[in-house]
mmCIF file of C-alpha atoms and ligand atoms in Angstrom:
data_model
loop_
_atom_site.group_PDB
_atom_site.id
_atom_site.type_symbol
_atom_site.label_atom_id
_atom_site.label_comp_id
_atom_site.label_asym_id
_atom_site.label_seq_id
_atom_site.Cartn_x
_atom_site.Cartn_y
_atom_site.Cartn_z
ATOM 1 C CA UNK P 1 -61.434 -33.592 -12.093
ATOM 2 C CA UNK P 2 -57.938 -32.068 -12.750
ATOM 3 C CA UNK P 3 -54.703 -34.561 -13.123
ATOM 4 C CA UNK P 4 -53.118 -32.621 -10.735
ATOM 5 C CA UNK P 5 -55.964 -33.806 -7.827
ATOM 6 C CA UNK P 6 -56.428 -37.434 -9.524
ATOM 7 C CA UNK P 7 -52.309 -37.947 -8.868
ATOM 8 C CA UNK P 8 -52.859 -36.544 -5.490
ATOM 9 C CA UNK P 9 -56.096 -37.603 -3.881
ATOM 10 C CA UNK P 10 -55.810 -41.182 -6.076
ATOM 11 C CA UNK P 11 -52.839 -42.409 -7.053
ATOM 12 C CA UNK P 12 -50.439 -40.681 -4.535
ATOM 13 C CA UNK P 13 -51.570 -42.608 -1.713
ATOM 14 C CA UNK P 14 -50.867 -45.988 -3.639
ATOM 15 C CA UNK P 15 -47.327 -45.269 -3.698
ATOM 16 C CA UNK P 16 -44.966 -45.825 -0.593
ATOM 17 C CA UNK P 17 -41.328 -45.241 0.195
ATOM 18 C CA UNK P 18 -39.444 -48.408 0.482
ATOM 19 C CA UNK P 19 -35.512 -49.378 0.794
ATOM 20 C CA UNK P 20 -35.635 -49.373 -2.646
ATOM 21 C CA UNK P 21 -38.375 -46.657 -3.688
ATOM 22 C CA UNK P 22 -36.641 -43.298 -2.668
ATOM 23 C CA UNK P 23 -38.864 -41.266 -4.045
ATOM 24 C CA UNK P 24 -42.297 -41.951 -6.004
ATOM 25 C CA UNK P 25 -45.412 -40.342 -7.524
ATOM 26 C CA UNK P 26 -45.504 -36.713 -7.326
ATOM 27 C CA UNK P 27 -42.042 -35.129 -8.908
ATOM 28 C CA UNK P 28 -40.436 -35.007 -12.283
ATOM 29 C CA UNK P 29 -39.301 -38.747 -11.285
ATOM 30 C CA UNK P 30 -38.918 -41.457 -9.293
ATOM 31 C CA UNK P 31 -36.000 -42.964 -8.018
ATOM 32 C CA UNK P 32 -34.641 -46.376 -6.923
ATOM 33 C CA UNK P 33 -32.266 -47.081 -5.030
ATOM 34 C CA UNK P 34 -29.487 -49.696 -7.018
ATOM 35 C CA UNK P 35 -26.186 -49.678 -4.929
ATOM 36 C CA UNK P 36 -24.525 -47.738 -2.074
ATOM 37 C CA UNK P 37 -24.078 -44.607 -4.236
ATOM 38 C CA UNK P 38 -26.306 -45.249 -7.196
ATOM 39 C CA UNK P 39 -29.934 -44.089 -7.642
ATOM 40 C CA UNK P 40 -32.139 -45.094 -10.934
ATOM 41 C CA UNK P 41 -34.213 -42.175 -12.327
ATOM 42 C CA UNK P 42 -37.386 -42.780 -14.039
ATOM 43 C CA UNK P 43 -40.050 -40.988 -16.040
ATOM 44 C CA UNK P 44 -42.772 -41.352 -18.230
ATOM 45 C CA UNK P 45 -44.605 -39.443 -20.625
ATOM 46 C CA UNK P 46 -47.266 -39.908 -23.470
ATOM 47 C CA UNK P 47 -48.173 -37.441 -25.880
ATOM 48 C CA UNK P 48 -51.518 -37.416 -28.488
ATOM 49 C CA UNK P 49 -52.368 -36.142 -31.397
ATOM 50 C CA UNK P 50 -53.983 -33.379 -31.692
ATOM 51 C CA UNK P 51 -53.066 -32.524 -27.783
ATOM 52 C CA UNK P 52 -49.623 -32.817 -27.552
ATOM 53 C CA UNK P 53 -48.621 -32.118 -31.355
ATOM 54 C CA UNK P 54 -50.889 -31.004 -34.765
ATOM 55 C CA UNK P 55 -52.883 -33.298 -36.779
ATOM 56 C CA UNK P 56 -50.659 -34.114 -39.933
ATOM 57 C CA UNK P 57 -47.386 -33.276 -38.194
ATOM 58 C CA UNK P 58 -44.217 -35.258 -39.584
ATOM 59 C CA UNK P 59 -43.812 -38.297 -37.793
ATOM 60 C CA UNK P 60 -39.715 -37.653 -37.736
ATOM 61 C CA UNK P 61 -40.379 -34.288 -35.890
ATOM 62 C CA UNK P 62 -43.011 -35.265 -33.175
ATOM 63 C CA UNK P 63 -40.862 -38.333 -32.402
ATOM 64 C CA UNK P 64 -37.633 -36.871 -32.083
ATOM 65 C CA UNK P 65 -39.311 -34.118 -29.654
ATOM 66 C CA UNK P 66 -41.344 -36.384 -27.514
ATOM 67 C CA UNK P 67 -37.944 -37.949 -26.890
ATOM 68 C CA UNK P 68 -36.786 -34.784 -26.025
ATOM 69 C CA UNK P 69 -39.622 -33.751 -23.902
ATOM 70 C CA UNK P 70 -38.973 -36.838 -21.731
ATOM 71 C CA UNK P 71 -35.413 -36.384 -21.412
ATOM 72 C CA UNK P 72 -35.755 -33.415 -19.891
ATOM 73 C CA UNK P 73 -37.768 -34.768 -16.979
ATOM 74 C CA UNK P 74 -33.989 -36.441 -16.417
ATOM 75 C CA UNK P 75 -32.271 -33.240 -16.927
ATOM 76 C CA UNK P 76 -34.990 -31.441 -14.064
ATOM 77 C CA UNK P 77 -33.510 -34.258 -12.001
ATOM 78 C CA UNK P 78 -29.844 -33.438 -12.371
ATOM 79 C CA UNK P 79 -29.971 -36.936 -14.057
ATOM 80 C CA UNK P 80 -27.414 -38.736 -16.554
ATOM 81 C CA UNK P 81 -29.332 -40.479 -19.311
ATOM 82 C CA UNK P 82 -28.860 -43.974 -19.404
ATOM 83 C CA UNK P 83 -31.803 -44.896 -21.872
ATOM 84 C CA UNK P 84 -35.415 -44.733 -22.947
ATOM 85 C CA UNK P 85 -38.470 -46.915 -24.609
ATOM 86 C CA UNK P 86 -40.707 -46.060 -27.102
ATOM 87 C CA UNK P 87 -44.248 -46.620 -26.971
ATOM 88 C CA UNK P 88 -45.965 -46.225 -30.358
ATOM 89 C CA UNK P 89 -50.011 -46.603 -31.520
ATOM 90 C CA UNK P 90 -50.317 -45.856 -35.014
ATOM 91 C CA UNK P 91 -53.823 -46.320 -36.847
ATOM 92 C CA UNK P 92 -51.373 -48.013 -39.669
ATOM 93 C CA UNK P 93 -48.080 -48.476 -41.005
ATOM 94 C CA UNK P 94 -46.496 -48.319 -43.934
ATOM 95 C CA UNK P 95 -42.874 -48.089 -45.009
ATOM 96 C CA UNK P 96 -42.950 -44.509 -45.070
ATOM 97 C CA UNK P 97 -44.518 -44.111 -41.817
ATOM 98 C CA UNK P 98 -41.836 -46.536 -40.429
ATOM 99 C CA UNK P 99 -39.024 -44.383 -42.665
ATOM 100 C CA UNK P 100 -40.340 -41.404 -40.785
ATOM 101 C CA UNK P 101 -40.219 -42.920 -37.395
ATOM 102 C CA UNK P 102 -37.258 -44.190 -37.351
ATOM 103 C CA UNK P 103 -35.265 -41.140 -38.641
ATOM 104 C CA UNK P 104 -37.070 -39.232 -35.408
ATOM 105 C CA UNK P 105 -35.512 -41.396 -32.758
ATOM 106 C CA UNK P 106 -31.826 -41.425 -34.637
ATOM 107 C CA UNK P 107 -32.284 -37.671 -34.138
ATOM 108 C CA UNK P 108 -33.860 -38.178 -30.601
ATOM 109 C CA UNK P 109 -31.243 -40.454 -29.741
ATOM 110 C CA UNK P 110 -28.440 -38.042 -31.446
ATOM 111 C CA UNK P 111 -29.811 -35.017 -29.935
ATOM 112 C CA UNK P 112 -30.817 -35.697 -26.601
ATOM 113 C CA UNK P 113 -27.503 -38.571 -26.106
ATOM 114 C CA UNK P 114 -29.820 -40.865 -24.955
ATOM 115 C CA UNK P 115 -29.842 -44.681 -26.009
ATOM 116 C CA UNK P 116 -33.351 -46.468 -26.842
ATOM 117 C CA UNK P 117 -32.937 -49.895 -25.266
ATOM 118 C CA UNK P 118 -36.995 -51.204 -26.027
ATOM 119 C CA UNK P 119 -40.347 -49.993 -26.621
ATOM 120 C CA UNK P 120 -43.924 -51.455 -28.088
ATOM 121 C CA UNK P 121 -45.903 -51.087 -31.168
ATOM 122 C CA UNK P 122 -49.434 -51.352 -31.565
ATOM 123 C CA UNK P 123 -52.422 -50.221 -33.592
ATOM 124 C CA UNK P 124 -54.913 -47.146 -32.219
ATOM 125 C CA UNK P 125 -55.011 -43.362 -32.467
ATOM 126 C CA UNK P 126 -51.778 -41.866 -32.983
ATOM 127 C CA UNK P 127 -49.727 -41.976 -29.671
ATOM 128 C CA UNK P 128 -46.354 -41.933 -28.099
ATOM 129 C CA UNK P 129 -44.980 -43.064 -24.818
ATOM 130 C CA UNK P 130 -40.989 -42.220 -24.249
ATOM 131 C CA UNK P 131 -40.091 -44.424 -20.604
ATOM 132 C CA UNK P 132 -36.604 -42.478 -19.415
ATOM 133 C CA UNK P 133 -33.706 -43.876 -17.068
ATOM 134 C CA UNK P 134 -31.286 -41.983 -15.962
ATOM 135 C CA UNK P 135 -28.626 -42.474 -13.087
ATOM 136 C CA UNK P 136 -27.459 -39.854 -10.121
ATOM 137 C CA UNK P 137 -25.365 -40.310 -7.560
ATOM 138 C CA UNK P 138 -27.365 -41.440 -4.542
ATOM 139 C CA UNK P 139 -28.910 -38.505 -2.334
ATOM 140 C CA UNK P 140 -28.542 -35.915 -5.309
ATOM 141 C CA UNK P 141 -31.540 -35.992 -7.214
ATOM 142 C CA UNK P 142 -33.696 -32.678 -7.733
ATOM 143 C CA UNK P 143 -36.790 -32.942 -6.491
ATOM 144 C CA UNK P 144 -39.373 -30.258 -6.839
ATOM 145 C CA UNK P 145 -39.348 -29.915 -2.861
ATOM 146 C CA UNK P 146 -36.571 -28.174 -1.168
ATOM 147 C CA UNK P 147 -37.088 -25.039 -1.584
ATOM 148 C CA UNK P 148 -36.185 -22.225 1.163
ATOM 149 C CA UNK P 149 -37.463 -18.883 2.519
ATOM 150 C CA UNK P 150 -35.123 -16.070 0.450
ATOM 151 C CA UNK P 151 -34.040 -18.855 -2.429
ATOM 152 C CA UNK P 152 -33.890 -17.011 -5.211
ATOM 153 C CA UNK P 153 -35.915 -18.342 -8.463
ATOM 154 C CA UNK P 154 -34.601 -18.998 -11.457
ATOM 155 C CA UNK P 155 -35.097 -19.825 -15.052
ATOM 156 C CA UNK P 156 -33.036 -21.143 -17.738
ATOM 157 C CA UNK P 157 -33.083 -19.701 -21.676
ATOM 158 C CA UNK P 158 -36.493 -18.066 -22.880
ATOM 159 C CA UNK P 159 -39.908 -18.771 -22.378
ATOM 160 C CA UNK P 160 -43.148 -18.286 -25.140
ATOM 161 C CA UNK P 161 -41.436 -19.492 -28.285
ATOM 162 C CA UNK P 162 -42.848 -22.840 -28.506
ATOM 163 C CA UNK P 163 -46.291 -21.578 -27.695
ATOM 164 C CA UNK P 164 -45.536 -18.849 -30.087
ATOM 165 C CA UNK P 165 -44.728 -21.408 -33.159
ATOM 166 C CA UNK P 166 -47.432 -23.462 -31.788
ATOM 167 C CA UNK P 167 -50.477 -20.954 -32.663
ATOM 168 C CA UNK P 168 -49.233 -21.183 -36.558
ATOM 169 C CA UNK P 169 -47.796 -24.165 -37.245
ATOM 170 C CA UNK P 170 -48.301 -24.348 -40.688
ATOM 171 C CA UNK P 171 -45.350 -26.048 -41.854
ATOM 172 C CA UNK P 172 -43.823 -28.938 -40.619
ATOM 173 C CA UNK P 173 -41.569 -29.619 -43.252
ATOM 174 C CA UNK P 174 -37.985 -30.763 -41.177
ATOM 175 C CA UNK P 175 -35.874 -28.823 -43.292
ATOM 176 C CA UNK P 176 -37.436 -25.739 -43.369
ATOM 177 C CA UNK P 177 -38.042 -25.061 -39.550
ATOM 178 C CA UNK P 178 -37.806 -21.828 -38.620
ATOM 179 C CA UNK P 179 -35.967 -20.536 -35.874
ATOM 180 C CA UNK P 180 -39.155 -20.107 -34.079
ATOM 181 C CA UNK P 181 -40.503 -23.037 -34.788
ATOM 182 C CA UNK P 182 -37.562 -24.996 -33.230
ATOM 183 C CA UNK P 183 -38.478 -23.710 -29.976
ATOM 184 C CA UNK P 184 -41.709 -25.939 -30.167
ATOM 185 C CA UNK P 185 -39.956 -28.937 -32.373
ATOM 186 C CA UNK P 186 -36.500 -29.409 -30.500
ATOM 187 C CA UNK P 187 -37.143 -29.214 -26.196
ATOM 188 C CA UNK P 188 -33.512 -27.852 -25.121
ATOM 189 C CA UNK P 189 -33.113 -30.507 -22.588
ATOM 190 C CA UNK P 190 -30.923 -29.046 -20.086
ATOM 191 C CA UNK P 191 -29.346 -31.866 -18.756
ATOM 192 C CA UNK P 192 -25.315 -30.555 -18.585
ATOM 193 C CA UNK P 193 -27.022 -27.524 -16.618
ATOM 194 C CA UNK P 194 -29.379 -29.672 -14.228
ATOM 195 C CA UNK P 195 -26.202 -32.043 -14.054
ATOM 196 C CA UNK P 196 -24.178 -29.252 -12.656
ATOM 197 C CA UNK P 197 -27.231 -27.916 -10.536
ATOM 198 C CA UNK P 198 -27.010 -31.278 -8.640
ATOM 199 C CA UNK P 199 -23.529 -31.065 -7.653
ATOM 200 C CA UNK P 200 -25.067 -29.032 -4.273
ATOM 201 C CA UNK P 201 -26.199 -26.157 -6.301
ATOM 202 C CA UNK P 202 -29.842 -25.943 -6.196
ATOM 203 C CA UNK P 203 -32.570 -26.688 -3.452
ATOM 204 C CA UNK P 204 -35.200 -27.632 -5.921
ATOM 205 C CA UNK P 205 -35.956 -27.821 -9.943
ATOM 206 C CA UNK P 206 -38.255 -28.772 -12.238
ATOM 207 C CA UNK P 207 -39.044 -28.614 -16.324
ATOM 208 C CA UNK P 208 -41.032 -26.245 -17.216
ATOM 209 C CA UNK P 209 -43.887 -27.996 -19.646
ATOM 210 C CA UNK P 210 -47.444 -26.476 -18.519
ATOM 211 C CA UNK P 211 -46.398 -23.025 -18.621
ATOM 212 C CA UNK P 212 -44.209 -21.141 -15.572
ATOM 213 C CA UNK P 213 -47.544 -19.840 -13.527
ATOM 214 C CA UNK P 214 -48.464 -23.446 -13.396
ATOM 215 C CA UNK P 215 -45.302 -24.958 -13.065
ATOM 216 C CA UNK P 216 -43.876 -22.871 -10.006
ATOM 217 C CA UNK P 217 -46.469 -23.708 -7.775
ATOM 218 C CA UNK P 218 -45.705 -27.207 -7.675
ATOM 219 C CA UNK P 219 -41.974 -25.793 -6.340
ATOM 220 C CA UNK P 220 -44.131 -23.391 -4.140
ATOM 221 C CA UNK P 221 -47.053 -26.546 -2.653
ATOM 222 C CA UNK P 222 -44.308 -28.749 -1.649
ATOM 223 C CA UNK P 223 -42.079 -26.008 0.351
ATOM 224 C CA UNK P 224 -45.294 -24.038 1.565
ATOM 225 C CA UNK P 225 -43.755 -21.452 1.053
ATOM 226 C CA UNK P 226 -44.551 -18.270 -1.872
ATOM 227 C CA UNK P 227 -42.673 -16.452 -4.543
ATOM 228 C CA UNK P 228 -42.495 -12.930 -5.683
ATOM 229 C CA UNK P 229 -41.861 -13.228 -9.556
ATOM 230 C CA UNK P 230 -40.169 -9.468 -11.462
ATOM 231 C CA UNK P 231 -42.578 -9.472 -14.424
ATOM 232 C CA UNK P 232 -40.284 -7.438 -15.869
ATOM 233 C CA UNK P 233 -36.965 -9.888 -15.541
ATOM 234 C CA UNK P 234 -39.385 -12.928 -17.393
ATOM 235 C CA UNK P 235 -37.054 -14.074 -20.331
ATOM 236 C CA UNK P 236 -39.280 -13.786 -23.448
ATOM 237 C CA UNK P 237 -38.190 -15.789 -26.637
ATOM 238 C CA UNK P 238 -37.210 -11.922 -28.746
ATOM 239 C CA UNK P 239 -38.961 -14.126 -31.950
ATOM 240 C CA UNK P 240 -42.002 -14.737 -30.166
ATOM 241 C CA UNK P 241 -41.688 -10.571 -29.061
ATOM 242 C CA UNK P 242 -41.442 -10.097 -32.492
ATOM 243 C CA UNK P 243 -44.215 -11.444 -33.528
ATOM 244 C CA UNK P 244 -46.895 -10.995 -30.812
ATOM 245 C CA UNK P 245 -45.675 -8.380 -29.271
ATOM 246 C CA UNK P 246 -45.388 -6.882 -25.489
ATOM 247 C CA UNK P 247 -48.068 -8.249 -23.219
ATOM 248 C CA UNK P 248 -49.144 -11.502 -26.059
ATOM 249 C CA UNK P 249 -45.839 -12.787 -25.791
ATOM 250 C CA UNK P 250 -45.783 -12.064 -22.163
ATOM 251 C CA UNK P 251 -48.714 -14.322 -21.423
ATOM 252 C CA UNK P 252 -47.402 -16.854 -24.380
ATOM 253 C CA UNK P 253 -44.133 -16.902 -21.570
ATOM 254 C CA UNK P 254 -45.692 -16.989 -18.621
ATOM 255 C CA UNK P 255 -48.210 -19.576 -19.210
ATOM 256 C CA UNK P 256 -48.181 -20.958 -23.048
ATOM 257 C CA UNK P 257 -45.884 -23.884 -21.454
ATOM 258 C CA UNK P 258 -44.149 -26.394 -23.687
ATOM 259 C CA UNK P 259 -40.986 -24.546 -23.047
ATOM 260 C CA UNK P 260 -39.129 -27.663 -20.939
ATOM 261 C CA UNK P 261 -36.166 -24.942 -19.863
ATOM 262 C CA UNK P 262 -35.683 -25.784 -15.942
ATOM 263 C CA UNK P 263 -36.756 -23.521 -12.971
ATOM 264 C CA UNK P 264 -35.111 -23.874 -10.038
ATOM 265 C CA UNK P 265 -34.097 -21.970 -6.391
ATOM 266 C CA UNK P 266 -30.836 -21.544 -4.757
ATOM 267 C CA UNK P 267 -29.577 -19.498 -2.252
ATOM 268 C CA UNK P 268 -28.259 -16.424 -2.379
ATOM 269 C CA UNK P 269 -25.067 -17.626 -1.835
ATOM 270 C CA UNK P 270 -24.939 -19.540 -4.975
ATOM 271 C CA UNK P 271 -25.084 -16.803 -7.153
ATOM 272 C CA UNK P 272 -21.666 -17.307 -8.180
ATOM 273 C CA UNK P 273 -21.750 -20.413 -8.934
ATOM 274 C CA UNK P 274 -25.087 -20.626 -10.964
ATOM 275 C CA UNK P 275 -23.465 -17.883 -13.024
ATOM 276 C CA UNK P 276 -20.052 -19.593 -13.873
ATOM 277 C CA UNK P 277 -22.636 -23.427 -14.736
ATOM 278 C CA UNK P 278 -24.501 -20.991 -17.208
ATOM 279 C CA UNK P 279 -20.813 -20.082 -18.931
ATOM 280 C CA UNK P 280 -19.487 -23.759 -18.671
ATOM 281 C CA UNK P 281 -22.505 -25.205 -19.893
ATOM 282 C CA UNK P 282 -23.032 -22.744 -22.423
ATOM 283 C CA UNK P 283 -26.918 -22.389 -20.841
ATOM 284 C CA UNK P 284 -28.404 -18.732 -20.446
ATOM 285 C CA UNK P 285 -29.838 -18.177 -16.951
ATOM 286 C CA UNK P 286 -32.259 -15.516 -15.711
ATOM 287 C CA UNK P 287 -33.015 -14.657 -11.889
ATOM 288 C CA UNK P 288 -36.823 -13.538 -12.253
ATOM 289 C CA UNK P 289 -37.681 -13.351 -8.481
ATOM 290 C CA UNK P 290 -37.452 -15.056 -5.267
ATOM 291 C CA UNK P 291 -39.097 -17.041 -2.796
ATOM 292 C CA UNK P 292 -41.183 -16.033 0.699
ATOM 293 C CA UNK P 293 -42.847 -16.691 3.599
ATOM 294 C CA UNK P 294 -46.180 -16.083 2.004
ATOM 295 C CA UNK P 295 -47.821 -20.007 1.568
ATOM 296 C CA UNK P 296 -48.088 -20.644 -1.981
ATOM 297 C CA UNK P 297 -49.216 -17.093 -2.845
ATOM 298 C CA UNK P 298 -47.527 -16.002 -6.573
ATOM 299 C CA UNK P 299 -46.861 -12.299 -6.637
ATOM 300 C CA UNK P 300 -46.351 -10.473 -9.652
ATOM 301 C CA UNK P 301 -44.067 -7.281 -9.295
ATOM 302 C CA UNK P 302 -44.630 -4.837 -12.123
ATOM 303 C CA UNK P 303 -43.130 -1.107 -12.107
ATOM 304 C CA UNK P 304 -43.439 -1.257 -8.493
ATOM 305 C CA UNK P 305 -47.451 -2.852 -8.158
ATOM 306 C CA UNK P 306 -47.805 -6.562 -6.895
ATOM 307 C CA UNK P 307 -50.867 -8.655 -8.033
ATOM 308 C CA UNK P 308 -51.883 -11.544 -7.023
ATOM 309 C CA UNK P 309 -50.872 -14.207 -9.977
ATOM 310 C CA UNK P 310 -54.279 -16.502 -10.032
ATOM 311 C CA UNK P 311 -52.901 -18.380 -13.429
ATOM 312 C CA UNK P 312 -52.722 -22.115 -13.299
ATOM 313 C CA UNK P 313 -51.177 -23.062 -16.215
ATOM 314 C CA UNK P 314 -51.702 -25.456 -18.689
ATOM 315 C CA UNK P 315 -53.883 -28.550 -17.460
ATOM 316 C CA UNK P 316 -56.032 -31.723 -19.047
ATOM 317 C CA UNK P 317 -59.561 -31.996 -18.477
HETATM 318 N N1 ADP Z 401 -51.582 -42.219 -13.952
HETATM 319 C C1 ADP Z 401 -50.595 -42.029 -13.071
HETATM 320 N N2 ADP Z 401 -50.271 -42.979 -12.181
HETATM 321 C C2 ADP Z 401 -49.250 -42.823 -11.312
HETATM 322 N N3 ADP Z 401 -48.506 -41.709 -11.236
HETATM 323 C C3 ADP Z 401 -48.796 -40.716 -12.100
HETATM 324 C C4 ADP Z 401 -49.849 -40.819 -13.060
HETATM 325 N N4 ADP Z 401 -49.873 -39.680 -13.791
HETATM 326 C C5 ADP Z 401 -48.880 -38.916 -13.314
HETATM 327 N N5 ADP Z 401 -48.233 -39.522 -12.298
HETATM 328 C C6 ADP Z 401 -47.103 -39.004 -11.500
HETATM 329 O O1 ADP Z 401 -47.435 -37.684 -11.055
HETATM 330 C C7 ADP Z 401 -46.305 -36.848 -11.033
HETATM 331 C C8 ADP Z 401 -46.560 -35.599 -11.857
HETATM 332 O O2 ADP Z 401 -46.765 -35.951 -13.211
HETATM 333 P P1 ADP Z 401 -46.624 -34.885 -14.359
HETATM 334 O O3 ADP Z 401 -47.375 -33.656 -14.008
HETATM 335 O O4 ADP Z 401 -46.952 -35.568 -15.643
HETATM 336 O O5 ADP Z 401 -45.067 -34.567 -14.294
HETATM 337 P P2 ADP Z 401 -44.151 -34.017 -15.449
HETATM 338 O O6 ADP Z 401 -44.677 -32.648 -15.783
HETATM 339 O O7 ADP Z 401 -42.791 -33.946 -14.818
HETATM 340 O O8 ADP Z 401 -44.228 -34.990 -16.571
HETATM 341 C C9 ADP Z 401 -45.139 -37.702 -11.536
HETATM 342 O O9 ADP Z 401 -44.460 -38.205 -10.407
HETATM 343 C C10 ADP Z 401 -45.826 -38.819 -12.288
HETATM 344 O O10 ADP Z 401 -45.061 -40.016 -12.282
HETATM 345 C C1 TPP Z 402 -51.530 -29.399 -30.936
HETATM 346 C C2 TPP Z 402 -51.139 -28.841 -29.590
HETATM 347 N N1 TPP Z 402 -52.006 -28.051 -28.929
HETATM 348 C C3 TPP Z 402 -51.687 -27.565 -27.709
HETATM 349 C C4 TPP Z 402 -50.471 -27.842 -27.145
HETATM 350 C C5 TPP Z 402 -50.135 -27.266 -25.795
HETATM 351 N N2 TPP Z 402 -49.975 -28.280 -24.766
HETATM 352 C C6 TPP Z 402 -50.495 -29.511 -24.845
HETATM 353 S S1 TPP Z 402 -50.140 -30.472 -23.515
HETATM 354 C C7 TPP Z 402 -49.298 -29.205 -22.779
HETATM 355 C C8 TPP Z 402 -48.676 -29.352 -21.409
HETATM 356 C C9 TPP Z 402 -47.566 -30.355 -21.378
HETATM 357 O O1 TPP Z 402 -48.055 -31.649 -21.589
HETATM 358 P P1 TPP Z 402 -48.242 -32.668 -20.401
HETATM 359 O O2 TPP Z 402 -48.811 -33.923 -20.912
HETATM 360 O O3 TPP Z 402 -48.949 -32.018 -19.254
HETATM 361 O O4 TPP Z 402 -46.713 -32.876 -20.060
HETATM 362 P P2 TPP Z 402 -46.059 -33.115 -18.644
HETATM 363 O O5 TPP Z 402 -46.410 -31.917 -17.785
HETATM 364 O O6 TPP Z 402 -46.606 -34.386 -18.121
HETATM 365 O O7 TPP Z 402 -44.576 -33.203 -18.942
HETATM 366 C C10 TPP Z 402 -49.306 -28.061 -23.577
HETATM 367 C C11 TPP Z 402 -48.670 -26.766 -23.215
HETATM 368 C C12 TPP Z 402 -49.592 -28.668 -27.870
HETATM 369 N N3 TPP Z 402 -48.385 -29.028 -27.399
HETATM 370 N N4 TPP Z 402 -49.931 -29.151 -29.090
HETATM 371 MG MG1 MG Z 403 -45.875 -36.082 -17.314
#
């Protein structure tokens, strides 16, 4: 069975909007309701050896970017980081293990201005689990539903690098990255940009972190409604271009994932203003298509032909 049907047909239906639960299982969040105008945000996410990051990997690098790729669940939902846990199973530890860890959340918590406030530690297979919390103002969290006939779609930065550095990573060594290889190490964590896309900007928005074929679609399910995507507008990383070239890096973009930039729709009418967030925030920006009345059918428009996108994206099992 995929996740995406075990959250759905399984654990979905366990969770129910409350007074306090304003929204639960199913986007980049949840939120709670705290006050008249304040709303808790709250994700999770664990990542594995071997599945999330290589065997052998320094310990200071997957650390600081698991942080990273939590936070940006928070900055998908226009969130302000208030703090995070840290879940660790290691099959031992030693001081330099502990040396290693501990320099990856200062540069977690540096990099992604995020507190930790708690975690656990016990023995197993390497694992991590980063717990986020983040605060809106009440009734302006992103949610991955909203979406409108004519939005158009957007996407922020470049797409493909990390899946790029991902098939070589040879060398993890932290002062050495390449600039390719901090496109998979160090998530950008958009949260000034998702921040500003709260303030009434966007109508939905999500992280991108199973590639955008896969990711889109959950914008697409929960509006019923479809998307026509330029191929030719898709933001590829120019290193992993370089590298891979035209169509490789094309299909590294469009569904390598591991990218956590934000897509997100807005009207027309916002063009403006989603223009003058990318200068303030200092946040490239790329319009690659727009949305339709065609239920949850992806379009790909290339020199004038439209396929039909069948691409999923990344899943588990
Ligand atoms: N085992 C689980 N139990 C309850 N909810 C889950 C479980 N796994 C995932 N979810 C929920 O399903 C939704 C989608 O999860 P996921 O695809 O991991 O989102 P993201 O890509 O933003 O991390 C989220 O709301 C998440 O909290
Ligand atoms: C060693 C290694 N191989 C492959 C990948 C590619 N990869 C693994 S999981 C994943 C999707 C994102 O992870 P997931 O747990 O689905 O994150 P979420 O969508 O919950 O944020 C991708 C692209 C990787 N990151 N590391
Ligand atoms: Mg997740």
């Amino acid at each position: 069975m995929k996740e995406f049907s075990f959250i759905k047909e399984f654990m979905k239906p366990l969770s129910v909007s409350d007074e306090h639960v304003v929204l639960g299982i199913g986007d980049d969040a949840a939120v709670i309701r705290l006050g008249e105008n304040e709303e808790l945000v709250v994700s999770t996410d664990t990542q594995v050896e071997s599945r999330h990051f290589p065997v052998g990997a320094d310990y200071a690098l997957v650390v600081a970017r698991a942080i990273g790729c939590a936070v940006s669940d928070l900055a998908a939902m226009g969130a302000q980081p208030l703090g995070f846990t840290l879940s660790l199973s290691c099959p031992n530890l030693n001081v330099e293990l502990a040396r290693r860890i501990a320099e990856g959340v200062a540069m977690g918590i540096e990099r992604y201005q995020t507190p930790i406030i708690g975690g656990d530690t016990v023995q197993g297979p390497f694992t991590i689990s980063v717990t986020v919390m983040g605060r809106v103002e009440a009734g302006q969290a992103l949610r991955r539903t909203g979406a409108q006939d004519d939005d158009d779609l957007w996407v922020t930065g470049t797409l493909g690098g990390s899946a790029a550095a991902l098939e070589e990573i040879d060398n993890t060594d932290i002062g050495n990255l390449s600039a390719l290889d901090q496109a998979y190490w160090q998530p950008p964590c958009r949260l000034e940009f998702g921040q500003g896309l709260a303030r009434g900007i966007a109508t939905s928005c999500l992280d991108l972190s199973d590639g955008l074929a896969g990711d889109v679609r959950h914008i697409l399910q929960s509006s019923g409604l479809g998307a026509e995507i330029d191929r030719g507008r898709i933001p590829i990383n120019p290193l992993a271009l370089g590298r891979v070239g035209r169509d490789a890096s094309f299909e590294l973009a469009f569904q390598g994932g591991d990218d956590y930039e934000l897509l997100f729709t807005a009207p027309a009418s916002k063009r403006q203003e989603v223009e003058s967030l990318s200068l303030t925030s200092n946040t490239p920006v790329t319009r690659i298509g727009r949305l339709n009345l065609n239920r949850e059918i992806l379009l790909i428009v290339d020199d004038g032909n439209a396929t039909i996108c069948t691409n999923s994206g990344y899943g588990h099992f």
